[in-house]
């Protein structure tokens, strides 16, 4: 839970409760959060709601077998000591990506963008340095991208975030990201076919987007869409 989060604000209280329910806070953050949790009925309700929502998503996240490199890393970091297996820091680091995906799915579930819109088929979470979400990008079953701004603090005034599909080493713009609220991006059919196999990247650009059709500002995150269990990918 970042120090600058204001738990008196409903939106920030909601996100902080999500991090607490996911178990991704460090010891100091958890202590600060629990001090407020003990006296705040609103925060207690938020945590209870998050736990209920996340339990529902256990059935939607497909199990993933860790590669051998993960087990080798665990062995190196534990040094054979059984007590290290109970280290929250160790498991927090290994579970970061899964926690971010669960947080994204839960945010989309508890605050649907459009009740009549197709369900998300895959999700990409744009994270900041503290592993908190800037944007949540979900691909619908028909190949469109729904983007929800969470807390994109790294985009300043007179700037915008721009999403790129990196195909064969060449970035192609998929559109501008909202500084608040939601936005629907509709890639061309040729780009939709590559959404699940190509890398995505987000850059900070001047208002209106990259002037030359290529990233000019810093790349603040990159990754890929992660399929949601049970989704039908038709694009």
Coordinates of N, CA, C and O in Angstrom, one line a residue, residues 102-165:
X102 N -5.1 -11.4 -11.0 CA -6.3 -11.5 -10.2 C -6.9 -10.2 -9.8 O -8.1 -10.0 -9.9
X103 N -6.0 -9.2 -9.5 CA -6.5 -7.9 -9.2 C -7.2 -7.3 -10.4 O -8.3 -6.7 -10.3
X104 N -6.7 -7.4 -11.6 CA -7.3 -6.9 -12.8 C -8.6 -7.5 -13.0 O -9.6 -6.8 -13.3
X105 N -8.7 -8.9 -12.9 CA -10.0 -9.5 -13.2 C -11.1 -9.1 -12.2 O -12.2 -8.9 -12.5
X106 N -10.6 -9.0 -10.9 CA -11.6 -8.6 -9.9 C -12.1 -7.1 -10.1 O -13.3 -6.8 -10.0
X107 N -11.2 -6.2 -10.5 CA -11.6 -4.9 -10.8 C -12.6 -4.8 -11.9 O -13.6 -4.1 -11.9
X108 N -12.3 -5.6 -13.0 CA -13.2 -5.7 -14.1 C -14.6 -6.3 -13.7 O -15.6 -5.9 -14.2
X109 N -14.6 -7.2 -12.8 CA -15.8 -7.9 -12.4 C -16.7 -7.0 -11.5 O -17.9 -6.9 -11.7
X110 N -16.0 -6.3 -10.5 CA -16.8 -5.5 -9.6 C -17.2 -4.2 -10.2 O -18.1 -3.5 -9.7
X111 N -16.6 -3.8 -11.3 CA -16.9 -2.5 -11.9 C -17.0 -2.7 -13.4 O -16.1 -2.2 -14.2
X112 N -18.0 -3.4 -13.9 CA -18.1 -3.7 -15.4 C -18.2 -2.4 -16.2 O -18.8 -1.4 -15.8
X113 N -17.5 -2.4 -17.3 CA -17.4 -1.3 -18.2 C -18.8 -1.1 -18.9 O -19.2 0.0 -19.2
X114 N -19.4 -2.2 -19.3 CA -20.6 -2.1 -20.1 C -21.3 -3.5 -19.9 O -20.8 -4.5 -20.3
X115 N -22.5 -3.4 -19.2 CA -23.1 -4.7 -18.9 C -23.4 -5.5 -20.1 O -23.5 -6.8 -20.1
X116 N -23.6 -4.9 -21.3 CA -24.0 -5.6 -22.5 C -22.8 -6.0 -23.4 O -22.9 -6.6 -24.4
X117 N -21.5 -5.6 -22.9 CA -20.4 -5.9 -23.7 C -19.9 -7.3 -23.6 O -20.2 -8.0 -22.6
X118 N -19.1 -7.8 -24.6 CA -18.6 -9.2 -24.5 C -17.7 -9.3 -23.3 O -17.0 -8.3 -22.9
X119 N -17.6 -10.5 -22.8 CA -16.7 -10.7 -21.6 C -15.3 -10.7 -22.1 O -14.9 -10.9 -23.2
X120 N -14.4 -10.4 -21.1 CA -13.0 -10.3 -21.4 C -12.4 -11.8 -21.7 O -12.8 -12.7 -21.1
X121 N -11.6 -11.8 -22.8 CA -11.0 -13.1 -23.1 C -9.5 -13.2 -22.7 O -9.0 -14.3 -22.5
X122 N -8.9 -12.0 -22.5 CA -7.5 -12.0 -22.0 C -7.3 -10.6 -21.4 O -8.0 -9.7 -21.7
X123 N -6.3 -10.6 -20.5 CA -6.0 -9.4 -19.7 C -4.5 -9.1 -19.7 O -3.7 -10.0 -19.7
X124 N -4.2 -7.8 -19.8 CA -2.8 -7.3 -19.6 C -2.9 -6.1 -18.6 O -3.7 -5.2 -18.8
X125 N -2.1 -6.2 -17.6 CA -2.1 -5.2 -16.5 C -0.8 -4.3 -16.7 O 0.3 -4.9 -16.6
X126 N -1.0 -3.0 -16.9 CA 0.2 -2.1 -17.0 C 0.5 -1.7 -15.5 O -0.3 -1.0 -14.9
X127 N 1.7 -2.1 -15.0 CA 2.1 -1.9 -13.6 C 3.1 -0.8 -13.5 O 3.9 -0.6 -14.4
X128 N 3.0 -0.1 -12.4 CA 4.1 0.9 -12.1 C 5.2 0.3 -11.3 O 5.2 -1.0 -11.1
X129 N 6.1 1.1 -10.8 CA 7.3 0.6 -10.1 C 6.9 -0.2 -8.8 O 7.7 -1.1 -8.3
X130 N 5.8 0.2 -8.2 CA 5.4 -0.4 -6.9 C 4.5 -1.6 -7.2 O 3.9 -2.1 -6.2
X131 N 4.3 -2.0 -8.4 CA 3.5 -3.2 -8.8 C 2.0 -2.9 -8.7 O 1.2 -3.8 -8.5
X132 N 1.6 -1.6 -8.7 CA 0.2 -1.2 -8.6 C -0.2 -0.9 -10.1 O 0.6 -0.5 -10.9
X133 N -1.5 -1.2 -10.4 CA -1.9 -1.0 -11.8 C -2.1 0.4 -12.2 O -2.7 1.2 -11.5
X134 N -1.5 0.8 -13.4 CA -1.8 2.0 -14.1 C -3.1 1.9 -14.9 O -4.0 2.7 -14.8
X135 N -3.1 0.9 -15.8 CA -4.2 0.6 -16.6 C -4.5 -0.9 -16.6 O -3.6 -1.7 -16.4
X136 N -5.7 -1.3 -16.9 CA -6.1 -2.7 -17.1 C -6.6 -2.7 -18.5 O -7.6 -2.1 -18.9
X137 N -6.0 -3.6 -19.3 CA -6.4 -3.7 -20.7 C -6.9 -5.1 -20.9 O -6.2 -6.1 -20.7
X138 N -8.2 -5.2 -21.3 CA -8.8 -6.5 -21.5 C -9.2 -6.7 -23.0 O -9.8 -5.7 -23.6
X139 N -8.9 -7.8 -23.6 CA -9.3 -8.1 -24.9 C -10.6 -8.8 -24.9 O -10.8 -9.8 -24.1
X140 N -11.6 -8.3 -25.6 CA -12.9 -8.9 -25.6 C -12.9 -10.1 -26.6 O -11.9 -10.3 -27.4
X141 N -13.9 -10.9 -26.6 CA -13.9 -12.1 -27.4 C -14.0 -11.8 -28.9 O -13.6 -12.7 -29.7
X142 N -14.3 -10.6 -29.2 CA -14.4 -10.2 -30.7 C -13.1 -9.4 -31.1 O -13.1 -8.9 -32.2
X143 N -12.1 -9.3 -30.2 CA -10.8 -8.7 -30.6 C -10.7 -7.3 -30.3 O -9.7 -6.7 -30.7
X144 N -11.7 -6.6 -29.6 CA -11.5 -5.2 -29.3 C -10.8 -5.2 -27.9 O -10.7 -6.1 -27.2
X145 N -10.2 -4.0 -27.6 CA -9.5 -3.8 -26.4 C -10.3 -2.7 -25.5 O -10.5 -1.6 -26.0
X146 N -10.6 -3.1 -24.3 CA -11.2 -2.2 -23.4 C -10.2 -1.8 -22.3 O -9.6 -2.7 -21.7
X147 N -10.0 -0.5 -22.2 CA -8.9 0.0 -21.4 C -9.5 0.8 -20.2 O -10.3 1.7 -20.4
X148 N -9.1 0.4 -19.0 CA -9.6 1.1 -17.8 C -8.4 1.8 -17.1 O -7.4 1.1 -16.8
X149 N -8.5 3.1 -16.9 CA -7.5 3.8 -16.2 C -7.7 3.5 -14.7 O -8.8 3.7 -14.2
X150 N -6.6 3.1 -14.0 CA -6.7 2.9 -12.6 C -6.1 4.1 -11.8 O -6.7 4.9 -11.3
X151 N -4.7 4.2 -11.9 CA -4.0 5.3 -11.3 C -2.7 5.5 -12.2 O -1.6 5.2 -11.7
X152 N -2.9 6.1 -13.4 CA -1.7 6.3 -14.2 C -0.9 7.5 -13.8 O -0.9 8.5 -14.5
X153 N -0.1 7.4 -12.7 CA 0.6 8.6 -12.2 C 1.8 9.0 -13.0 O 2.3 10.1 -12.9
X154 N 2.3 8.1 -13.9 CA 3.5 8.4 -14.6 C 3.3 9.2 -15.8 O 4.2 9.6 -16.5
X155 N 2.0 9.5 -16.1 CA 1.7 10.4 -17.3 C 1.4 11.8 -16.8 O 0.4 12.0 -16.0
X156 N 2.2 12.8 -17.2 CA 2.0 14.1 -16.7 C 1.1 14.9 -17.5 O 0.4 14.5 -18.4
X157 N 0.9 16.2 -17.1 CA 0.1 17.1 -17.8 C 0.6 17.3 -19.2 O 1.8 17.3 -19.5
X158 N -0.3 17.4 -20.2 CA 0.1 17.5 -21.6 C 0.8 16.3 -22.1 O 1.6 16.3 -23.1
X159 N 0.5 15.1 -21.5 CA 1.0 13.9 -22.0 C -0.1 12.8 -22.0 O -1.2 13.0 -21.5
X160 N 0.2 11.7 -22.7 CA -0.8 10.6 -22.8 C -0.1 9.3 -22.9 O 1.1 9.3 -23.3
X161 N -0.7 8.3 -22.4 CA -0.2 6.9 -22.6 C -0.6 6.4 -24.0 O -1.7 6.6 -24.4
X162 N 0.3 5.7 -24.6 CA 0.0 5.1 -25.9 C 0.3 3.6 -25.9 O 1.4 3.3 -25.5
X163 N -0.6 2.8 -26.5 CA -0.4 1.4 -26.5 C 0.1 0.9 -27.8 O -0.4 1.4 -28.9
X164 N 1.2 0.1 -27.8 CA 1.8 -0.4 -29.1 C 1.8 -1.9 -29.1 O 2.0 -2.6 -28.1
X165 N 1.6 -2.4 -30.3 CA 1.8 -3.9 -30.6 C 3.1 -4.0 -31.3 O 3.4 -3.3 -32.3

